[in-house]
Coordinates of C-alpha atoms in Angstrom, one line a residue:
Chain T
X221 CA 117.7 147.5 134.7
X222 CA 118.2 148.6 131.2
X223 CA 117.6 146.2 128.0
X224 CA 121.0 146.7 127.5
X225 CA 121.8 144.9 130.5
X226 CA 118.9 142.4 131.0
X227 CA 119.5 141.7 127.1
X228 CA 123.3 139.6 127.7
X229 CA 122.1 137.8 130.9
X230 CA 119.1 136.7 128.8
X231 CA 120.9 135.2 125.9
X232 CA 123.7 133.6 128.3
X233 CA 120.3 131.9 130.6
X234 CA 119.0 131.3 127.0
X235 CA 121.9 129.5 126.0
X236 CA 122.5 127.3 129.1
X237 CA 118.8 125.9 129.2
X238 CA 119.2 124.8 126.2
X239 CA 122.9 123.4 126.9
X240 CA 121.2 121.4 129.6
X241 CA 117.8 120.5 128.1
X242 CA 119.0 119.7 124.9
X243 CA 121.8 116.7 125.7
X244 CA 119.3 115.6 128.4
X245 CA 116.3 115.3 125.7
X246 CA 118.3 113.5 123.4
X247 CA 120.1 110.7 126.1
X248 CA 116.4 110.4 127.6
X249 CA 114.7 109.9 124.3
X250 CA 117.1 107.1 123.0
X251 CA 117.2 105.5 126.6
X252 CA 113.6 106.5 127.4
X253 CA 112.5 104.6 124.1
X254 CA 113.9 101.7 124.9
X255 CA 112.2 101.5 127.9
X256 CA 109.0 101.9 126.7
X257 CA 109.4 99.8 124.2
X258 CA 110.2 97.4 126.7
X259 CA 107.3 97.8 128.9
X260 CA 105.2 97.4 125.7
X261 CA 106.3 93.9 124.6
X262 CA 106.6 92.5 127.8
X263 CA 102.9 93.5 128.9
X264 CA 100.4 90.7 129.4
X265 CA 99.5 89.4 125.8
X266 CA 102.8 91.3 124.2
X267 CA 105.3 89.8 122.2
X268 CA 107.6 89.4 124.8
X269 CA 105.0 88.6 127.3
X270 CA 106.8 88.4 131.1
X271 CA 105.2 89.0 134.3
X272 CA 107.8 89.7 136.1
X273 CA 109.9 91.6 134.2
X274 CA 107.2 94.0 133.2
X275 CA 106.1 94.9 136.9
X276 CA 109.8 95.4 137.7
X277 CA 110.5 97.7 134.8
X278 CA 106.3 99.3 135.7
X279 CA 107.8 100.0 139.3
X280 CA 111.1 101.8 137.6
X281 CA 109.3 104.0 136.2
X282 CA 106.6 104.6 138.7
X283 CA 109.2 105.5 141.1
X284 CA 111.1 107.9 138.9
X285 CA 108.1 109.4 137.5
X286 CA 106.6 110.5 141.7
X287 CA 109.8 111.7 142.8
X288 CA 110.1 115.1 143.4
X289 CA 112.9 117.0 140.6
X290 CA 114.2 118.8 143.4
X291 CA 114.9 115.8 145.0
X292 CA 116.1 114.1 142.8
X293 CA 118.5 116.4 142.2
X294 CA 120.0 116.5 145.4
X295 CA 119.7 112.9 145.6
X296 CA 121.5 112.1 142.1
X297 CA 124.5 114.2 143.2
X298 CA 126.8 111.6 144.0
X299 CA 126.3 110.1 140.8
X300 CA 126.9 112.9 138.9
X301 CA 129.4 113.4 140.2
X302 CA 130.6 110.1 139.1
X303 CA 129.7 110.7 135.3
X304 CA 130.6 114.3 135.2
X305 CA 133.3 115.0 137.7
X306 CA 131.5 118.0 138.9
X307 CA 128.3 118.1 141.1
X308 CA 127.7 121.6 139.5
X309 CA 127.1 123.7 136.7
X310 CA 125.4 123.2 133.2
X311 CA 126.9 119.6 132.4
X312 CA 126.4 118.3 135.9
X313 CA 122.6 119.5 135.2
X314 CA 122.1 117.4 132.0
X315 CA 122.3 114.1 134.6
X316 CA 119.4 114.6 136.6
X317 CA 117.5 115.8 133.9
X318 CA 118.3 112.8 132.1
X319 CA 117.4 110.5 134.6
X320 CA 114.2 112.7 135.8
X321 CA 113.1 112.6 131.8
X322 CA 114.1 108.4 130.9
X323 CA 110.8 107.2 132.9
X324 CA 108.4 109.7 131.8
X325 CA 109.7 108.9 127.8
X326 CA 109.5 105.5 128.7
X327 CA 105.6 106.1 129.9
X328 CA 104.5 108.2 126.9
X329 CA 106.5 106.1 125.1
X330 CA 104.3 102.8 125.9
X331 CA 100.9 105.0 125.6
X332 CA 102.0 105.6 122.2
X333 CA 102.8 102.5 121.3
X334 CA 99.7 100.9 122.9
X335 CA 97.6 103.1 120.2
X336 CA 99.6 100.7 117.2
X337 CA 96.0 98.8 116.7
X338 CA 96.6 94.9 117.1
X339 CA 95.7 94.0 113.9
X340 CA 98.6 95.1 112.5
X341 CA 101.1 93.6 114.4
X342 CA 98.8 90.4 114.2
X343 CA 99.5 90.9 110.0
X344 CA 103.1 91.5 110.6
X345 CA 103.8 88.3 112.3
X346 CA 101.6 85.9 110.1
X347 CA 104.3 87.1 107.6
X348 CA 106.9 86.0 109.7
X349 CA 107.8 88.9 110.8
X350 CA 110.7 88.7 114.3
X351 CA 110.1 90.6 117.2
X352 CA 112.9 92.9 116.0
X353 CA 111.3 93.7 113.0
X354 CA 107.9 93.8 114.3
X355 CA 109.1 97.3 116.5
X356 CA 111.8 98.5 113.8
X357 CA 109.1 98.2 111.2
X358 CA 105.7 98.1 112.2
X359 CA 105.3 99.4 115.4
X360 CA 107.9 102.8 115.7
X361 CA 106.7 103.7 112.4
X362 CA 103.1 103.4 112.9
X363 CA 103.6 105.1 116.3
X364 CA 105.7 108.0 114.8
X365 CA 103.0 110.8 115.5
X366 CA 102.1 109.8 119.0
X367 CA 106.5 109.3 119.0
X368 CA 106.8 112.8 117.9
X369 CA 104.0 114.4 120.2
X370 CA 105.8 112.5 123.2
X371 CA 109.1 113.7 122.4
X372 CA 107.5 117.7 122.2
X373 CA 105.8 117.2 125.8
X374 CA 109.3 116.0 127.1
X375 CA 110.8 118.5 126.1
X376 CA 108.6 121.0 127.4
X377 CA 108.9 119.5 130.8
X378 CA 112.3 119.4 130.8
X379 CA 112.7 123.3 130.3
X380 CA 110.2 123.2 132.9
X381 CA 112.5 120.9 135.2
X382 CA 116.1 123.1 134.6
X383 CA 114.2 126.2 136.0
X384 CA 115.5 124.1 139.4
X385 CA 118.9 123.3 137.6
X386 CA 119.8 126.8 139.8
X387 CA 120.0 124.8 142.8
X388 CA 123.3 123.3 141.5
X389 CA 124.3 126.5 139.8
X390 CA 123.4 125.2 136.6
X391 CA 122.5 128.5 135.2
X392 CA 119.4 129.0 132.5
X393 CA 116.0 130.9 132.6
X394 CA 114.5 129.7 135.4
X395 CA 117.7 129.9 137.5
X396 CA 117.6 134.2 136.2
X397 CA 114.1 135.0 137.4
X398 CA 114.9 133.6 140.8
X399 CA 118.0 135.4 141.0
X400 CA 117.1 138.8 139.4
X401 CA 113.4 139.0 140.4
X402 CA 112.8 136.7 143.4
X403 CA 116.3 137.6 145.2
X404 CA 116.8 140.7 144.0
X405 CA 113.8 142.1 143.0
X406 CA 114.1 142.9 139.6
X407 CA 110.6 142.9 138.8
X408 CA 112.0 143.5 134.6
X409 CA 113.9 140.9 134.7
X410 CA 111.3 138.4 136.2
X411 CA 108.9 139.4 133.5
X412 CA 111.3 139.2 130.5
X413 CA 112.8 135.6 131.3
X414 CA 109.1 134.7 131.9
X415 CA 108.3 135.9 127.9
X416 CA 111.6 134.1 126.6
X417 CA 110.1 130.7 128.7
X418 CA 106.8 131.2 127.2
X419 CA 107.9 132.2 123.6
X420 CA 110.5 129.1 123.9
X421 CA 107.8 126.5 125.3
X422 CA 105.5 127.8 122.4
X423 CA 108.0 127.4 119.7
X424 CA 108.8 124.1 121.0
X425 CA 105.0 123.0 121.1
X426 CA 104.4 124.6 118.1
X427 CA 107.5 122.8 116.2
X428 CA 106.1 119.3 117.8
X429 CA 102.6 120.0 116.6
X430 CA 103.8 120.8 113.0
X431 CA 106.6 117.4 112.5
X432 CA 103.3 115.0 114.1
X433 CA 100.8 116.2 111.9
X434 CA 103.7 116.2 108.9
X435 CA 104.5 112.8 110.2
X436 CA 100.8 111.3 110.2
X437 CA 99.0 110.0 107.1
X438 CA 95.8 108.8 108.8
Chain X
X36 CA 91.5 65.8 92.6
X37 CA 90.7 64.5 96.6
X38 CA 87.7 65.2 97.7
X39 CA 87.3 67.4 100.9
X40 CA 87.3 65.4 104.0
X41 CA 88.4 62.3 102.9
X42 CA 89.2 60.2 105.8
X43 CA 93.1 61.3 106.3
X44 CA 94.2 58.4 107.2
X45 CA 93.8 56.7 103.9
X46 CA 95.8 59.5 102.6
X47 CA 99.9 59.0 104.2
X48 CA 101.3 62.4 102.9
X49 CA 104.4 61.4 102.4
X50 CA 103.8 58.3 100.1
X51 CA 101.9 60.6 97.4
X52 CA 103.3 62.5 94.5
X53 CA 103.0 66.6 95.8
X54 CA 100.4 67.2 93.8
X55 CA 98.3 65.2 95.6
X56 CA 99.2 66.8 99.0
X57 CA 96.5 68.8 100.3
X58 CA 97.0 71.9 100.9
X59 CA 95.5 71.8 104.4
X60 CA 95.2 68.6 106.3
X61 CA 93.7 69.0 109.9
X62 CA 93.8 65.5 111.4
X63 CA 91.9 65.9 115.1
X64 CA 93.0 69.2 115.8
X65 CA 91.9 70.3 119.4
X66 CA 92.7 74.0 120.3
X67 CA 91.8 74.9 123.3
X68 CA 92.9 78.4 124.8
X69 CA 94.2 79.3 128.6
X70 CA 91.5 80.3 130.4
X71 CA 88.7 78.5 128.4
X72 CA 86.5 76.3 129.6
X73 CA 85.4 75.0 125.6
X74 CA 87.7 74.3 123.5
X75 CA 87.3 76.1 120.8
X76 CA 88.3 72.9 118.1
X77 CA 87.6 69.7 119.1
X78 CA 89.3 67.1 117.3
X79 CA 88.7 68.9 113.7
X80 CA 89.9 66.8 110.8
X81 CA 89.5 68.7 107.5
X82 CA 91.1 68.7 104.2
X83 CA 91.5 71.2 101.7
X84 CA 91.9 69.7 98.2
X85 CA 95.3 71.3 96.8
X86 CA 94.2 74.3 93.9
X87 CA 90.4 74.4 95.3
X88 CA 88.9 77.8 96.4
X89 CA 87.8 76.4 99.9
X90 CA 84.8 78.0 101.7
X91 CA 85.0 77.7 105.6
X92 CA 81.5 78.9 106.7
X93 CA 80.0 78.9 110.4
X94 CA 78.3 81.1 112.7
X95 CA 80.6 83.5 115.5
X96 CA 81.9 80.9 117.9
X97 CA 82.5 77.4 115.1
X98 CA 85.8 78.0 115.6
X99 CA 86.5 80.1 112.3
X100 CA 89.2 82.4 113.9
X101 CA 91.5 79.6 115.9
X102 CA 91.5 77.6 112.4
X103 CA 92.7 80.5 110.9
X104 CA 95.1 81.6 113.6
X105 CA 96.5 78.1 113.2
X106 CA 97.3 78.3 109.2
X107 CA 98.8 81.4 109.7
X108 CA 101.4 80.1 111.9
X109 CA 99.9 82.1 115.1
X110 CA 98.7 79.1 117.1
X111 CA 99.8 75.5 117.0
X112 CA 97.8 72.7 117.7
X113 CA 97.1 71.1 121.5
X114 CA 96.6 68.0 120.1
X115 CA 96.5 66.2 116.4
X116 CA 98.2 67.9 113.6
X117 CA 98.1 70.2 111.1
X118 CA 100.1 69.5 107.7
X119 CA 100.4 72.2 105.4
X120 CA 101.2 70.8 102.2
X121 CA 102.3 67.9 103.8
X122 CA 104.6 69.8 106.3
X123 CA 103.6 69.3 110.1
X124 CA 102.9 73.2 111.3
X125 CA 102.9 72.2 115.2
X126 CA 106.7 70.5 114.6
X127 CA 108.4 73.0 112.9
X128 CA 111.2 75.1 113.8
X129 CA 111.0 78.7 114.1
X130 CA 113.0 79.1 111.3
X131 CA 110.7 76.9 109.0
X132 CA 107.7 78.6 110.6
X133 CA 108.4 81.9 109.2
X134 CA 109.4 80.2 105.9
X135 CA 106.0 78.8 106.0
X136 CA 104.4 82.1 106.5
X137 CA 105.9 83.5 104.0
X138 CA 104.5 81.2 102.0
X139 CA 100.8 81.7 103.3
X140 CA 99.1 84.6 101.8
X141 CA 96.8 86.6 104.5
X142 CA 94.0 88.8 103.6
X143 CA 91.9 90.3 106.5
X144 CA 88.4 91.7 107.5
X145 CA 89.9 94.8 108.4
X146 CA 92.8 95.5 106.2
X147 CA 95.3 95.7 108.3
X148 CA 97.3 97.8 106.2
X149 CA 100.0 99.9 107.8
X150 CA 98.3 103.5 108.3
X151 CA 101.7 105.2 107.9
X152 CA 103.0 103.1 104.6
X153 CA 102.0 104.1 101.3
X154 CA 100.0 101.0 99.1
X155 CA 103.3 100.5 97.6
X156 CA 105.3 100.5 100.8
X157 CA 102.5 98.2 102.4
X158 CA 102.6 95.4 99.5
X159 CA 107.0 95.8 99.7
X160 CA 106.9 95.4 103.5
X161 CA 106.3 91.2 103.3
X162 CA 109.1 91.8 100.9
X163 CA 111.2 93.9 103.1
X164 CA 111.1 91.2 105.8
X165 CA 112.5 88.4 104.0
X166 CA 115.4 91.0 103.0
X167 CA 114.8 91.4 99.4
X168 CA 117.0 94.8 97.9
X169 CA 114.6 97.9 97.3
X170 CA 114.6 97.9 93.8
X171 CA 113.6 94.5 93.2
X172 CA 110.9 94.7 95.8
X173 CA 109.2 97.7 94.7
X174 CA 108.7 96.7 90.4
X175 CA 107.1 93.3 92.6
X176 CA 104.8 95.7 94.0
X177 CA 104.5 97.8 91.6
X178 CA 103.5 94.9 89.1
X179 CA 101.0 93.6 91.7
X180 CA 98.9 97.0 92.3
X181 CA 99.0 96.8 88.9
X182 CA 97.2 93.4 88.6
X183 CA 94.6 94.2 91.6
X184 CA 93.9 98.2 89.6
X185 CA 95.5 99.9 91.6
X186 CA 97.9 101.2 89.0
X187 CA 98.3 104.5 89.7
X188 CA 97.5 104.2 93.8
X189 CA 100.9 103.4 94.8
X190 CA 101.8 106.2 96.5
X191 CA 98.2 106.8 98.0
X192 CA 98.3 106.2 102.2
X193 CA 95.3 103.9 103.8
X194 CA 93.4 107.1 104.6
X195 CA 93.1 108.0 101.0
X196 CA 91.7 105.1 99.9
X197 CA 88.6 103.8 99.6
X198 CA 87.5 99.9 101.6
X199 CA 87.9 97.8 98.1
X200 CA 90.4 99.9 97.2
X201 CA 92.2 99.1 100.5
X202 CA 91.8 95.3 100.5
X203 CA 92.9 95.2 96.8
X204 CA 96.2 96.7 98.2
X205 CA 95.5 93.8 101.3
X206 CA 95.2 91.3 98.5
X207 CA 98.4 93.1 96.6
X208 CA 100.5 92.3 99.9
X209 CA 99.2 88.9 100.6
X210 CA 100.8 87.8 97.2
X211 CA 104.1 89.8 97.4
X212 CA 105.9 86.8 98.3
X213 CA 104.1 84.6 95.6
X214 CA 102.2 82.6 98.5
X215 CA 101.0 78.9 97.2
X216 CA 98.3 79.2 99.9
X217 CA 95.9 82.2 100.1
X218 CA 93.7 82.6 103.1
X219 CA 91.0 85.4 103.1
X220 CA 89.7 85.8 106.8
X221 CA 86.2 87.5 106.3
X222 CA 87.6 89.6 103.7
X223 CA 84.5 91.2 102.6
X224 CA 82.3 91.6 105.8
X225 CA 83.3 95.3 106.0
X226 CA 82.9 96.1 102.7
X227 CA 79.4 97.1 100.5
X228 CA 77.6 94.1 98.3
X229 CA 78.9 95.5 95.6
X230 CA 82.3 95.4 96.5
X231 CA 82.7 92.7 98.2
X232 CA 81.7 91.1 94.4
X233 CA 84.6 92.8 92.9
X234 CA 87.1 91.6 95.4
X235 CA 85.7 87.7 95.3
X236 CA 85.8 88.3 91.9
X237 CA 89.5 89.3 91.9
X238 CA 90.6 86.1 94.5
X239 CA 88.5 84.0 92.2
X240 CA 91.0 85.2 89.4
X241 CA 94.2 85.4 90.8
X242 CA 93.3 81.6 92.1
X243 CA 92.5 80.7 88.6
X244 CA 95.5 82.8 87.3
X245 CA 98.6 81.8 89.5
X246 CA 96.9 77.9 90.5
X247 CA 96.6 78.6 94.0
X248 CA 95.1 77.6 97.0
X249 CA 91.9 79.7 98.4
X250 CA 90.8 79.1 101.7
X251 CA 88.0 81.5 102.7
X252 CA 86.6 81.7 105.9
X253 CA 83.3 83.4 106.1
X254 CA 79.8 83.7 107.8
X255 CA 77.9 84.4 104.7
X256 CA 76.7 81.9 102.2
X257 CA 76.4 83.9 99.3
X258 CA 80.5 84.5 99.5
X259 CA 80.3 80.6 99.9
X260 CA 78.4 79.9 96.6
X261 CA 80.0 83.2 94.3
X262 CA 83.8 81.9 94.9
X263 CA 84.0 78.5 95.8
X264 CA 84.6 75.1 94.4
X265 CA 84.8 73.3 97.9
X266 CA 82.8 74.2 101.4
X267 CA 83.1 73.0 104.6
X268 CA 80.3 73.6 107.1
X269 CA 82.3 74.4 110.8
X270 CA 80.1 74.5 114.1
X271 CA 81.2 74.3 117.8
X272 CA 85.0 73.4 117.2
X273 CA 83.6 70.4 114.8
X274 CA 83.4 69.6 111.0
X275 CA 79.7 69.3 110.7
X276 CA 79.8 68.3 107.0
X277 CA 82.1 68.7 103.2
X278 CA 81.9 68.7 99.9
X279 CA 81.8 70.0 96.5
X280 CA 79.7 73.4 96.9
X281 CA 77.2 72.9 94.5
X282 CA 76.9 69.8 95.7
X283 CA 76.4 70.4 99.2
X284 CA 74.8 73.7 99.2
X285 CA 71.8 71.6 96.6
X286 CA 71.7 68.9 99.1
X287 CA 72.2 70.4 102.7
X288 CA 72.3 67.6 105.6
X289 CA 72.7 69.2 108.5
X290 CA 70.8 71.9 110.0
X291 CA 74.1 74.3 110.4
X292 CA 74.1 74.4 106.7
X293 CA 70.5 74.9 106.3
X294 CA 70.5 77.7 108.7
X295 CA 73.4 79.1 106.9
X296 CA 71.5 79.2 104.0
X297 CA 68.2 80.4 105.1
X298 CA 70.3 83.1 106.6
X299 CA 70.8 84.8 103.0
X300 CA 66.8 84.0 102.4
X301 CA 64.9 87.4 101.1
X302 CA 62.0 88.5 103.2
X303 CA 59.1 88.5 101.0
X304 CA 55.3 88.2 101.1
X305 CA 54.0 84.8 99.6
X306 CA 50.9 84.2 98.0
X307 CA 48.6 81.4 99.0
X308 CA 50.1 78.1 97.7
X309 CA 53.3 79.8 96.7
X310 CA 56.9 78.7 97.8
X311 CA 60.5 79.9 98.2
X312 CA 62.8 78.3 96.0
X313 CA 66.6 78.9 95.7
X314 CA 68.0 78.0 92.2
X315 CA 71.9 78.6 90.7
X316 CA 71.2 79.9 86.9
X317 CA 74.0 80.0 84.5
X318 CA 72.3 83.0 83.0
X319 CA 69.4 84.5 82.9
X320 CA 68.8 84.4 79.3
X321 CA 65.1 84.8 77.7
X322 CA 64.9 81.2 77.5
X323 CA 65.2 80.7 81.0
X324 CA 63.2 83.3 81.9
X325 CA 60.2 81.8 79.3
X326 CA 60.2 78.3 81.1
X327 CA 60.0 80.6 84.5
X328 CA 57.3 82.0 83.5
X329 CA 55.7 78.9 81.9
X330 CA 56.0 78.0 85.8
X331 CA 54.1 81.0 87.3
X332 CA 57.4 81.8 88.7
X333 CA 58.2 84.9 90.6
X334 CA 62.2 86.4 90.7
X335 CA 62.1 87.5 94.4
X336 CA 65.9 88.4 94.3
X337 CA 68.8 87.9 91.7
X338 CA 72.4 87.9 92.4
X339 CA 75.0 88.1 89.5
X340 CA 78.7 86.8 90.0
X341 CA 81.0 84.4 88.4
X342 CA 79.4 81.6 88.7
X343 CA 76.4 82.3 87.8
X344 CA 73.2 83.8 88.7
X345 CA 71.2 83.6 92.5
X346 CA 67.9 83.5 91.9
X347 CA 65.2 83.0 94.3
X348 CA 62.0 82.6 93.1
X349 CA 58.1 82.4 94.3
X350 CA 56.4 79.7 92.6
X351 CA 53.2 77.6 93.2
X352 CA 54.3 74.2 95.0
X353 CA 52.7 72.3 92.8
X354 CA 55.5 73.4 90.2
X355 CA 58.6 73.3 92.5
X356 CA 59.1 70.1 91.1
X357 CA 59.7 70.9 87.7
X358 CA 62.2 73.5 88.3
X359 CA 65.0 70.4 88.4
X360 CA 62.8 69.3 85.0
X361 CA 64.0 72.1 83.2
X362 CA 67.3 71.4 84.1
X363 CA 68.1 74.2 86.5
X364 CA 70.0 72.8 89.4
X365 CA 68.0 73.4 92.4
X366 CA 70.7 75.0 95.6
X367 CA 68.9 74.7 98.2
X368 CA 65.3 75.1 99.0

């Protein structure tokens, strides 16, 4: 194939993974954050200390984190079609990619937190300082690299992830290469969509590595 | 002024005038925590005479942390009580609680300044809890860098500054809310000799300055005898003895104390018939120094700080008696 073929069908795949990856990082970063946060105050010791709710929540996220994307996929499809009307395409993508991203946010989201050393949370509530404020002003803050560094690996994995968003003709890069090369042997194709991931996983990396270090005064 | 640990009980909070309300009052507080065998106070009763700078010195384990845990608000008693300027801490309401802390001043032995907040934002953040506007908040701060020296640090993060620089903004943040209690939790033991003098030097004057309440919890004597007007010796979860610091640290009667104080004791070679002695000057002017010599006296080690100078000195034994003879007041031996 010519550039001046491959070139349209790589913007369009372009476009769609990030019409899919973006909605999905955001939804999964708000919802994801609130999970972790969460599993961090209800931990053994936390402010919110609860046994039981913290195992349950431990399990959510344990289970979403070893299942399969593909299967997921397949197995959200009823509920997508719920929120989206449609069990394919681009917007019917964004749900299991949501859901596939909330419990690994939720994980990195806890690991990050977990670094926020005791003694300052200790200091915050000597001053009498709620739970509220305690994660609105001490701990998000002070987690903000680590917050920012989380958000970057998601995001990676979730371009990763809508490579599979093809098996519900959701379009994007991955969804080319298996169509063009793989299927049809378009060996040019294959190895141009390959560059655009990498460049785009870079960039992404690259962007995250920058706003963390930015971010961090320690 | 009350002396420390007068017997509580001939002192009902509530029938005196508030300026005779200690600022502490620990009437048998027992703290023991889940999982603990010990408890880690047992029946502690305690006062801290309203104004004093308070010393609360005892080795790792008297039960220096749960005390502390317990005036900040973080613990309540398991039994007895705890007033805080008269106030019961183990009755009141959340709401009340966080009123009190606001009105407790903490400084720690690691800071504990927010890595990601400027020294400005750190000292506003006490501030910034209790809702006051931005403005108002930040000339508070501003003012109180300002009064620990660290002027022109405001905008300086944790990593950029140095230990004493860093507790000075600790110290800047304990008084944002214009505490009436100050508590300094080991608030030197990371920091050099030389530092740690500045910044008992600074809590001695901001105490003297704004009339407050010092409490200082500590392992080391010397901080003891530079800052404090009051000490009270803590071992095992019990009050082993109180007083007046010179007073008690002159006159030690139990062997905590002593052992406390031998802790500080220089390692030095005596000659034959020579002794240790531990004497508080008020300077070391040539005077002094003449009768030392007149004594065959040795200076082994001398401290400088505000109250004076640490001096210990080698001296034949037969003329450790006249050291109280020319009217230097003996700490210790």
């Amino acid at each position: 194939m010519s550039w001046a073929e491959i070139w349209p069908l790589l913007w369009q795949a372009t476009l769609e993974t990030f019409q899919m990856v973006l909605p999905a990082a955001l939804i999964a970063e708000v919802l994801g954050l609130a999970l972790g946060v969460l599993l961090t105050l209800t931990r053994p010791g936390g402010l919110l200390a609860n046994r039981l709710v913290n195992r349950v929540l431990d399990a959510i996220v344990n289970i979403g984190r070893s299942l399969p994307f593909i299967i997921l996929l397949v197995l959200l499809i009823p509920f997508t079609r719920l929120i989206t009307g449609t069990s394919i395409g681009s917007t019917a993508a964004i749900v299991p990619l949501t859901i596939a991203a909330i419990p690994f946010v939720a994980r990195l989201v806890d690991g990050a937190l977990y670094g926020v050393p005791g003694g300052v949370i200790e200091a915050a509530r000597a001053m009498g300082a709620s739970t509220g404020q305690i994660v609105h002003k001490v701990l998000l803050p002070e987690a903000r690299p680590a917050l920012i560094q989380s958000f970057t690996v998601m995001l990676v994995n979730l371009i990763g992830y809508s490579a599979m968003a093809g098996a519900i003709g959701g379009g994007g890069l991955g969804d080319l290469a298996i169509r063009y090369g793989y299927q049809r042997f378009e060996t040019d194709v294959m190895i141009a969509t390959v560059i655009v991931l990498l460049l785009l996983v870079q960039g992404v990396q690259w962007l995250g590595d920058w706003a963390a270090s930015r971010a961090d005064h320690r | 002024m009350s002396d420390i640990a007068l017997s509580p009980s001939t002192l009902p909070p509530s029938a005196l005038p508030t300026s005779a309300v200690p600022a502490l009052q620990f009437i048998d507080v027992r703290k023991t925590y889940p999982g603990q065998a010990q408890p880690a106070l047992r029946d502690l009763t305690l006062i801290v005479p309203r104004g004093s700078r308070t010393g609360i010195i005892g080795r790792s384990g008297a039960g220096k942390s749960t005390l502390v845990r317990l005036i900040s608000g973080l613990e309540t008693p398991d039994a007895g009580q705890l007033l805080i300027a008269g106030q019961d801490a183990g009755q009141l309401s959340s709401k009340a609680r966080r009123e009190r802390q606001s009105h407790t001043g903490l400084v720690f032995q690691h800071f504990n300044l927010l890595a990601q907040r400027t020294a400005l934002g750190n000292v506003t953040l006490p501030l910034e809890l209790l809702g006051v506007p931005r403005e108002r908040r930040e000339a508070r701060a501003r003012e109180l860098l300002a009064q620990v020296g660290l002027g022109d640090f405001a905008g300086r993060y944790p990593a950029q500054l140095s230990g004493g620089q860093k507790q000075r903004v600790g110290i800047a943040r304990a008084l944002a809310t214009d505490p009436d209690l100050l508590l300094a939790d080991e608030a030197t033991s990371a920091l050099d000799p030389e530092t740690s003098a500045g910044i008992l030097e600074l809590l001695t004057q901001l105490q003297r300055e704004r009339d407050l309440t010092l409490v200082i919890v500590t392992h080391q004597m010397e901080v003891v005898r530079a800052a404090t007007t009051h000490v009270a010796v803590l071992d095992a979860g019990q009050l082993v003895e109180s007083g007046e610091t010179r007073a008690l640290l002159g006159h030690p009667g139990h062997e905590v104390t002593r052992a406390l104080l031998d802790a500080h004791r220089p390692e030095v070679q005596l000659a034959p018939g020579e002794v240790l002695r531990h004497v508080n000057l008020k300077d070391l002017s040539s005077q002094t120094l003449a009768a030392l010599a007149g004594l065959g006296a040795r200076i082994v080690l001398a401290e400088a700080h505000p109250q004076g100078v640490d001096t210990w000195l080698a001296l034949p034994e037969a003329q450790a008696g006249l050291l109280a003879a020319l009217n230097l007041q003996a700490v210790g031996a």
